[in-house]
Coordinates of C-alpha atoms and ligand atoms in Angstrom, one line a residue:
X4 CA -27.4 -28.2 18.5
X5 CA -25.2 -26.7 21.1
X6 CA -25.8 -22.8 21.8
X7 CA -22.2 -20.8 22.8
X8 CA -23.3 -17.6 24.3
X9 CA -20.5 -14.8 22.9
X10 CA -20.8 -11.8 24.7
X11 CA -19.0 -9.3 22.8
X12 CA -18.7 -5.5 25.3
X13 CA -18.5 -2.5 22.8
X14 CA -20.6 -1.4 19.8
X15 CA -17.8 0.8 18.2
X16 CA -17.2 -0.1 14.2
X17 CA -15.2 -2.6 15.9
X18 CA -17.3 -4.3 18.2
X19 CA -20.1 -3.7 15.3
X20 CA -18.4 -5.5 12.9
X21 CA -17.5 -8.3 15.0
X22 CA -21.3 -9.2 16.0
X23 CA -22.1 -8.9 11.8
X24 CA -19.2 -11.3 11.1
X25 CA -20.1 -13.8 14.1
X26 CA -24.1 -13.3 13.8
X27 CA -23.9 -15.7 10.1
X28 CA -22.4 -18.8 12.7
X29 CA -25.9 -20.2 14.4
X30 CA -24.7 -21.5 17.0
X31 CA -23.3 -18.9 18.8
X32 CA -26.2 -16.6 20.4
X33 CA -24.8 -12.7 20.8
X34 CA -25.6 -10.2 23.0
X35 CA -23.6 -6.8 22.6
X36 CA -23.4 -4.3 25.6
X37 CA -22.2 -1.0 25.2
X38 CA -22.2 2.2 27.2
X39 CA -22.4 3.8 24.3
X40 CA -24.6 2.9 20.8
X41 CA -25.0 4.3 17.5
X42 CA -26.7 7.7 17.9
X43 CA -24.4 9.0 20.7
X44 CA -21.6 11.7 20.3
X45 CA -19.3 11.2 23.3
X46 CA -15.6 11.7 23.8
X47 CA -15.3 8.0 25.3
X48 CA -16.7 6.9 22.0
X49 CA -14.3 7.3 18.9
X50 CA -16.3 5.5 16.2
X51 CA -18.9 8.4 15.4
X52 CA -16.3 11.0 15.0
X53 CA -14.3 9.6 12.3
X54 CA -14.1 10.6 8.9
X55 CA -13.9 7.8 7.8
X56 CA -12.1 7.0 4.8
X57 CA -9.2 4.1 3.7
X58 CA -5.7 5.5 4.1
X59 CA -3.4 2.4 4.9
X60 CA -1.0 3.0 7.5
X61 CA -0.2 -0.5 8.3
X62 CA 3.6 -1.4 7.9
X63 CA 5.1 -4.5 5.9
X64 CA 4.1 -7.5 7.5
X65 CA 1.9 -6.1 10.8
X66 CA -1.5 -7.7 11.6
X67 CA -2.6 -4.3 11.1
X68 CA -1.6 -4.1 7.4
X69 CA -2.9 -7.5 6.9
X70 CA -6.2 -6.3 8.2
X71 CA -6.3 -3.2 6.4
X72 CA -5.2 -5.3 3.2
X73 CA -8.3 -7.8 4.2
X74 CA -10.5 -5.0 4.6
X75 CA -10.2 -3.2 1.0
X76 CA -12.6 -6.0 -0.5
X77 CA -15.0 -5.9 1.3
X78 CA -15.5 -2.0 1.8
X79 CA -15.5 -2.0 -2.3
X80 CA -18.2 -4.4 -2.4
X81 CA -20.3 -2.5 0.2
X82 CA -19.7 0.1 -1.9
X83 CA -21.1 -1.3 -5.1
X84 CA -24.2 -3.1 -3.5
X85 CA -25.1 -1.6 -0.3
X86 CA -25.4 1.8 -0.9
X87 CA -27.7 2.2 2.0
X88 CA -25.2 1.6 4.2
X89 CA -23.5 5.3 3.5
X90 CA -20.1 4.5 1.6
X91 CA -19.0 5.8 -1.2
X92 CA -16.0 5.7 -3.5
X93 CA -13.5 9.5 -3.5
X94 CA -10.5 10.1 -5.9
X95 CA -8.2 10.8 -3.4
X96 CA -5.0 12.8 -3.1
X97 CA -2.3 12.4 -1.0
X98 CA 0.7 14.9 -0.5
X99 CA 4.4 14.0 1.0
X100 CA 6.6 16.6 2.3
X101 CA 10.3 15.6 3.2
X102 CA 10.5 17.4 6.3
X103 CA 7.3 15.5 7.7
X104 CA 9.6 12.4 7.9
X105 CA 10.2 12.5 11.4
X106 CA 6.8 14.4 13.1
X107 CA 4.2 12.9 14.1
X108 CA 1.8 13.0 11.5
X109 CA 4.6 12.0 9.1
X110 CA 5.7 9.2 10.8
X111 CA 1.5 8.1 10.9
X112 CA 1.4 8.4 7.6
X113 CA 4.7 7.1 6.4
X114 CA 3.5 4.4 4.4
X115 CA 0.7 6.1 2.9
X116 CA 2.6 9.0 1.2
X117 CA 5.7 6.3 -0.2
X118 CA 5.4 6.5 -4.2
X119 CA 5.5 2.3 -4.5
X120 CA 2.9 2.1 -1.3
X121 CA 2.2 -2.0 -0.9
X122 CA -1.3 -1.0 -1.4
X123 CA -0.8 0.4 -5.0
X124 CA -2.6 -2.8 -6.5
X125 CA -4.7 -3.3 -4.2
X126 CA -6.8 -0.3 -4.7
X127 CA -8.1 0.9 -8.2
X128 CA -6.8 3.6 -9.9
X129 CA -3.4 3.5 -8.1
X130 CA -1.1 6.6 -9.9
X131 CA 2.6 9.1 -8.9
X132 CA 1.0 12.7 -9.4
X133 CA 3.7 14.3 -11.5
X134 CA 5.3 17.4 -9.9
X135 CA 2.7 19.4 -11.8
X136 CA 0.3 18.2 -9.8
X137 CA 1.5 18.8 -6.6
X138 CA 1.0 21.9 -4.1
X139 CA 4.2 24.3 -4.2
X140 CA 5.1 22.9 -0.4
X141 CA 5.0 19.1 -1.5
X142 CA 7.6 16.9 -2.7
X143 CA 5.4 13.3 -3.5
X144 CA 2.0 13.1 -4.5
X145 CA 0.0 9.4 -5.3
X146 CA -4.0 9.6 -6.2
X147 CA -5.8 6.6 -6.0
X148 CA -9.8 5.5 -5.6
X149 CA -10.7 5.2 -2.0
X150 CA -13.8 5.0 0.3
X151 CA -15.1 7.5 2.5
X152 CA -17.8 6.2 5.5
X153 CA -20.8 8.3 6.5
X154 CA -20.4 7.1 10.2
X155 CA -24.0 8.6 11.2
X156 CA -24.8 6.1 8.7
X157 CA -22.9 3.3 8.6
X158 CA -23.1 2.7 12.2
X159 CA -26.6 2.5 12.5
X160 CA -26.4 -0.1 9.3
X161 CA -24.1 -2.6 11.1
X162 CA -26.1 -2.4 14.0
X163 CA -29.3 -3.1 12.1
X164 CA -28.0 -5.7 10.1
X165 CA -26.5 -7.2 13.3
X166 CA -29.9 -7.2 14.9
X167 CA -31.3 -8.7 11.6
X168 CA -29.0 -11.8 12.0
X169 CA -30.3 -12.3 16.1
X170 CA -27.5 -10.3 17.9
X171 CA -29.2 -8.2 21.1
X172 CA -28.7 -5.1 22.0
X173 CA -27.9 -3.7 25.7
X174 CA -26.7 -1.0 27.4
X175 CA -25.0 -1.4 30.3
X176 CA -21.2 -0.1 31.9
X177 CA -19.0 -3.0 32.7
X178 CA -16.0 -1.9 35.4
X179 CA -14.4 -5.2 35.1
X180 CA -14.5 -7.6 32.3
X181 CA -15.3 -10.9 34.4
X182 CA -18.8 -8.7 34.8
X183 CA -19.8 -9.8 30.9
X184 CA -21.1 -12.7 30.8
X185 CA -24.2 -11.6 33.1
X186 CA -25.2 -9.9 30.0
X187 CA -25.9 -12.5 28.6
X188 CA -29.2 -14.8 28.8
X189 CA -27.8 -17.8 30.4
X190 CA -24.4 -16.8 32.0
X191 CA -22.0 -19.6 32.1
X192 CA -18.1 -20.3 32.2
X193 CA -18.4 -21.3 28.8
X194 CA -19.1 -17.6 27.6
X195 CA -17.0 -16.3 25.1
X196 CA -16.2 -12.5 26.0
X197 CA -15.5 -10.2 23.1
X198 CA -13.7 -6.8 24.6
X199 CA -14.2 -4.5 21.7
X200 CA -13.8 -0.9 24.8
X201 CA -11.4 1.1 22.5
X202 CA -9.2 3.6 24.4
X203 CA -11.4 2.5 27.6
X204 CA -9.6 -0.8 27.8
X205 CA -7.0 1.4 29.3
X206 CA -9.0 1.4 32.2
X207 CA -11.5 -1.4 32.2
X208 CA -11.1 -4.0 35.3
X209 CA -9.2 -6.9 34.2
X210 CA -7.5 -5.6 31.4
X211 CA -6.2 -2.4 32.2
X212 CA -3.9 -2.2 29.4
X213 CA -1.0 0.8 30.2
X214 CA -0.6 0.1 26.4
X215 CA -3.5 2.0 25.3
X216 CA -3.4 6.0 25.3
X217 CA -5.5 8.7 23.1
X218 CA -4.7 9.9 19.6
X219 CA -6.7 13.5 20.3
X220 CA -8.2 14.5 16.5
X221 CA -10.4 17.6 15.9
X222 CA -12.3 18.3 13.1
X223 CA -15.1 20.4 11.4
X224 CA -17.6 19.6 9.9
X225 CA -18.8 21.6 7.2
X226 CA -21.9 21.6 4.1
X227 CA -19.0 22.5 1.4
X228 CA -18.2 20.2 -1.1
X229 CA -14.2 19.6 -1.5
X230 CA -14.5 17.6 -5.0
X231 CA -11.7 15.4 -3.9
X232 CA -10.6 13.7 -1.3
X233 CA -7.2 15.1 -0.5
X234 CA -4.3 14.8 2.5
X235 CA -1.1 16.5 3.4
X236 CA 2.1 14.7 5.5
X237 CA 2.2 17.6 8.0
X238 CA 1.5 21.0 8.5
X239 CA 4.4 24.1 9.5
X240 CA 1.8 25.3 12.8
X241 CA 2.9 22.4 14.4
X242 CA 4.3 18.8 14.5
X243 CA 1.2 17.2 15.4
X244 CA -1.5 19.0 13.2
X245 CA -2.1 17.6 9.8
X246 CA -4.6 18.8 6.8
X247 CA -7.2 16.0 5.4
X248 CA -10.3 16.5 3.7
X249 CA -12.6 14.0 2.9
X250 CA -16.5 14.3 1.7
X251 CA -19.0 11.7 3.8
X252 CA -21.6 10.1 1.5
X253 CA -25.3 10.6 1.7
X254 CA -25.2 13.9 2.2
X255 CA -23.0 13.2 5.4
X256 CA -21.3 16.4 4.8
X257 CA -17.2 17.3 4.6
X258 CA -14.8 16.8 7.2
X259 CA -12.1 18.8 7.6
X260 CA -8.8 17.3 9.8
X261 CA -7.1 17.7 11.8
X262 CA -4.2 16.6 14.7
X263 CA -2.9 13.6 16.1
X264 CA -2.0 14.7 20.1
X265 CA -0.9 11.9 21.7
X266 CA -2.2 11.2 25.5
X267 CA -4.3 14.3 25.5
X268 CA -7.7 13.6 27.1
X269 CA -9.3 17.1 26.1
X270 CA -13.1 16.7 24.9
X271 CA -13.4 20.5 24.2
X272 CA -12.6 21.7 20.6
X273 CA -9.9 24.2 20.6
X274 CA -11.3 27.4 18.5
X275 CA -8.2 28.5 17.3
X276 CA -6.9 25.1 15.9
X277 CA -10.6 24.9 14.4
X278 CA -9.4 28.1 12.7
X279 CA -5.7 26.7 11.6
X280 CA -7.7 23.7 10.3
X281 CA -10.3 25.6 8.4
X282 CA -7.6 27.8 6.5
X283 CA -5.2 24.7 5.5
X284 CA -8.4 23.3 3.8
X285 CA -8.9 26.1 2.0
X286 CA -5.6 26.7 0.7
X287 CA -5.3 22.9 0.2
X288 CA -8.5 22.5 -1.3
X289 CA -10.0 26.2 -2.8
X290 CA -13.2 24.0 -4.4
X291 CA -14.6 24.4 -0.5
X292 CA -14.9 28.4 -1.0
X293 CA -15.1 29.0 -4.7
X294 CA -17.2 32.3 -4.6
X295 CA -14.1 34.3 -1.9
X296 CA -11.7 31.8 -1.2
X297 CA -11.9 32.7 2.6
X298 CA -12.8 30.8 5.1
X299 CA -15.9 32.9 5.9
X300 CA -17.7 31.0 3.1
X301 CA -17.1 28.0 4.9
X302 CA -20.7 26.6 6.1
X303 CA -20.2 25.0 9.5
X304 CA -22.1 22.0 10.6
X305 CA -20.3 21.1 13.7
X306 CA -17.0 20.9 15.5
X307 CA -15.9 17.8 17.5
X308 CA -13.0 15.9 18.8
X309 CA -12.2 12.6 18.9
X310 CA -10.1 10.4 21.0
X311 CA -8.4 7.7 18.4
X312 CA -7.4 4.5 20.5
X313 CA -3.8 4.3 20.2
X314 CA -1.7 1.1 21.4
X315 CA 2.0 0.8 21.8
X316 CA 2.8 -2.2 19.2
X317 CA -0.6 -1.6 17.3
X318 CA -3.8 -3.3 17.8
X319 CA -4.6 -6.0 20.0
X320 CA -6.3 -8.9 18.6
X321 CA -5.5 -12.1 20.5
X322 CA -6.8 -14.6 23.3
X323 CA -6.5 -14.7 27.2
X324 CA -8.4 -16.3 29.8
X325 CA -9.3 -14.3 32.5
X326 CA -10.7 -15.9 35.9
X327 CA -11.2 -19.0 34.1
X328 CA -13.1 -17.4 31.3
X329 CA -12.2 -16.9 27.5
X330 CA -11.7 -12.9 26.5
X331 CA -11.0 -12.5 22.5
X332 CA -9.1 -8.9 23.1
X333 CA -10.2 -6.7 20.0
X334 CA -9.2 -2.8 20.6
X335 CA -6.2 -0.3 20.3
X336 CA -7.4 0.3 16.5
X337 CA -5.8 4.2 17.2
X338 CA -7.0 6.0 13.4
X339 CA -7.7 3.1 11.7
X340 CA -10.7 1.2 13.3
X341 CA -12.4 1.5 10.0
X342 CA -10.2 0.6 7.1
X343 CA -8.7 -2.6 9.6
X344 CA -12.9 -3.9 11.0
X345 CA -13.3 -6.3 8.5
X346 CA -9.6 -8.2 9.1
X347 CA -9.8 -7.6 12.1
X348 CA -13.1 -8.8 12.8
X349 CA -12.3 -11.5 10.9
X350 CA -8.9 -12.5 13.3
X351 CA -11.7 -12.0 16.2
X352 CA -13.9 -14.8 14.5
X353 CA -10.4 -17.1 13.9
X354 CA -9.7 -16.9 17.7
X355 CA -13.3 -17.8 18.7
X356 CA -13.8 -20.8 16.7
X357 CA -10.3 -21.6 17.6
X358 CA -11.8 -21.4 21.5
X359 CA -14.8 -23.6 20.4
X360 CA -12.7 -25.9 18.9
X361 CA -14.3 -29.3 18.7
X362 CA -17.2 -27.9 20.5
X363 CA -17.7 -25.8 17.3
X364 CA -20.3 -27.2 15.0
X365 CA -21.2 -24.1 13.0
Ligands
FAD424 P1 -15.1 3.0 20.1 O1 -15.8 3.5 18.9 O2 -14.5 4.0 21.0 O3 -16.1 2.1 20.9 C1 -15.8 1.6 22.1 C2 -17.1 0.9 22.7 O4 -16.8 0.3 23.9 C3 -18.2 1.9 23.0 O5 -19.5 1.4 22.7 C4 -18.1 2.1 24.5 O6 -19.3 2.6 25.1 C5 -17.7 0.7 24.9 N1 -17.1 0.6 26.2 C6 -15.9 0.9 26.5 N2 -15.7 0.6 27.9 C7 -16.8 0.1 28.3 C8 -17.3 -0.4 29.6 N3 -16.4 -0.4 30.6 N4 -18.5 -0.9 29.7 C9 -19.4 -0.9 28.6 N5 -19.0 -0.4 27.4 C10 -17.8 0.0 27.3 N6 -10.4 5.3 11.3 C11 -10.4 4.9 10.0 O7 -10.3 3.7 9.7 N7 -10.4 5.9 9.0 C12 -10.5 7.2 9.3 O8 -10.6 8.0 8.4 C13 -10.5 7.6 10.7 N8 -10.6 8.9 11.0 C14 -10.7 9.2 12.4 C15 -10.8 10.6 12.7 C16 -10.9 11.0 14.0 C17 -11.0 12.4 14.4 C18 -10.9 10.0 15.0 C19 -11.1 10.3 16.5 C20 -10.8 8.6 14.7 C21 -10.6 8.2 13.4 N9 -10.5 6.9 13.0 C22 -10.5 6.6 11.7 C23 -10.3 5.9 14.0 C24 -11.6 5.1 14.4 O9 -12.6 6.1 14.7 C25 -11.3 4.2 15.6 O10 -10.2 3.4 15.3 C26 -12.5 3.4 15.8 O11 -13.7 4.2 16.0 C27 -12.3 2.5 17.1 O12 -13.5 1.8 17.3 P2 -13.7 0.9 18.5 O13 -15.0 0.2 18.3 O14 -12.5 0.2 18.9 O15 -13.9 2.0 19.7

């Protein structure tokens, strides 16, 4: 039986996901190399600093809705049989406002906040919150059962079950792509490269994709439990701040969200958005501070920014061969890296067979 080495460079959610889906095919041996695993917090490493939870952004007929769309089944089955692996289902609660239509936030989340969202049979529980139930500022209103992701968790899981299945582990910092294959144990032309390097595919060698910018996010996290998981369109202290709450399982704690600031690169949290952020849950959600209703009563874990991996014209999931060697591209997943892995993992896995071709017997 033939062996096709598959080396795939990342071990975000993405590149994760991609070595669980690939690991079941025997044939293919797969090494994953990373400068940066499961366990670190770095601001060249999105995938830890996520919320994470489902909110489908993708619009009619993009790869990315497909993936998100591919993605719902199989995050509701973790969720019913794998509860190590730190998911868990949240009534959530998402809020429109009209004048968000055009701001940044709003136009990330247009298709989440529309009343007949494609996703509405998709997920369970899919209903219009009457005006009653809306805040005074909010003009729409849906609720529906989504997921929310313990990443300190559910990173570690892939990457266990990954290793489980025969995929190694190594760290090592590539600066051009052609450099992957001597990661693997028997480097040949016939190497299949996976480049799972997020926002850092903006600058890898090879790739170098001007595409690619950050998505800054901040959040906090905090011990306080929300009861539900609850967004707003847009905020009025700025055009790129928004307000999301969403409770991590397993004792993961809440996060509270947040901004979307396109092409800054600023690792440091800034204190007094911290504060903006802090307050707009509160008033969104008072269940975090029942006793005062202040922010003081807030019980802070941490603060930490993320950089999302934004690409102009969505993710890239396609084919290219570089110096005579195959690269499946698999990045640009901007703020939805989680609710997409499993599609487009899955796209990742079409497009290496598809390489194999008759080669593949798997
Ligand atoms: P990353 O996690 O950044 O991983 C990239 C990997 O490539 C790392 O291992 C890195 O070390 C490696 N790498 C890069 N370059 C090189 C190199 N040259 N050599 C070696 N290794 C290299 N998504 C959701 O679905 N739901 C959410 O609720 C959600 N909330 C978010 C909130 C915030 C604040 C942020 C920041 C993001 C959020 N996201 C959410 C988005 C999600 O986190 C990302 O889409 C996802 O983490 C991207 O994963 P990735 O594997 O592509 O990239």
């Amino acid at each position: 039986m033939a062996t096709t080495d598959v080396v795939i460079v990342g071990a975000g959610v993405v590149g994760l996901t991609t070595a669980l889906v690939l690991s079941k095919h025997k044939d293919l041996r797969i090494t994953v190399v990373a400068k940066h695993m499961p366990g670190d917090y770095d601001i060249e490493y999105a995938s830890p600093w996520a919320g994470a939870n489902y909110f489908p952004v993708g619009k009619a007929g993009s790869n990315l809705q497909r993936f998100e769309r591919e993605t719902w089944p199989e995050l509701d089955r973790i969720c019913r049989e794998l509860p190590e692996a730190g998911i868990h289902y949240q009534t959530t609660a998402i809020y429109g406002r009209k004048k968000d239509a055009t701001s940044a936030t709003g136009l990330w989340f247009a298709e989440l906040v529309k009343e007949d969202a494609w996703f509405r049979d998709l997920v369970p529980n899919f209903r219009i919150l009457p005006r009653s139930e809306l805040p005074p500022s909010c003009e729409t209103g849906t609720s529906f059962t989504s997921v929310c992701i313990n990443t300190a968790i559910y990173l570690p899981y892939l990457l266990g079950q990954s290793v489980k299945a025969g995929v190694t582990f190594k760290r090592g910092i590539l600066s051009h792509i052609s450099e992957a294959p001597s990661y693997s144990p028997s480097p040949s032309p016939n190497t299949i490269i996976i480049n799972c390097t997020g926002l850092l595919a903006s600058k890898l060698g090879g790739v170098m994709d001007p595409a690619v910018y950050p998505g800054r996010g901040q959040i906090v996290l905090v011990r306080n439990e929300p009861g539900v998981m609850a967004t707003v369109s847009g905020t009025d202290d700025g055009e790129d701040e928004a307000t999301y709450i969403m409770q991590r399982a397993v004792g993961g704690g809440t996060i509270l969200g947040g901004c979307l600031q396109a092409h800054s690169w600023e690792s440091q949290p800034d204190p007094n958005l911290a504060q903006r952020i802090m307050q707009r849950s509160v008033d969104l959600c008072p269940a975090l501070a029942p006793k005062t209703g202040k922010v003081t009563e807030l019980s802070v874990i941490r603060h930490g920014v993320g950089l999302r991996p934004m690409r102009t014209g969505g993710p890239r999931v396609e084919k290219e061969k570089i110096g005579g060697q195959w690269v499946v591209h698999q990045y640009g997943h901007a703020g939805y890296g989680y609710q997409a892995s499993w599609g487009s993992a899955w796209e990742a896995e079409r497009l290496v067979l598809g390489i194999l071709g008759p080669r593949a017997n798997l």
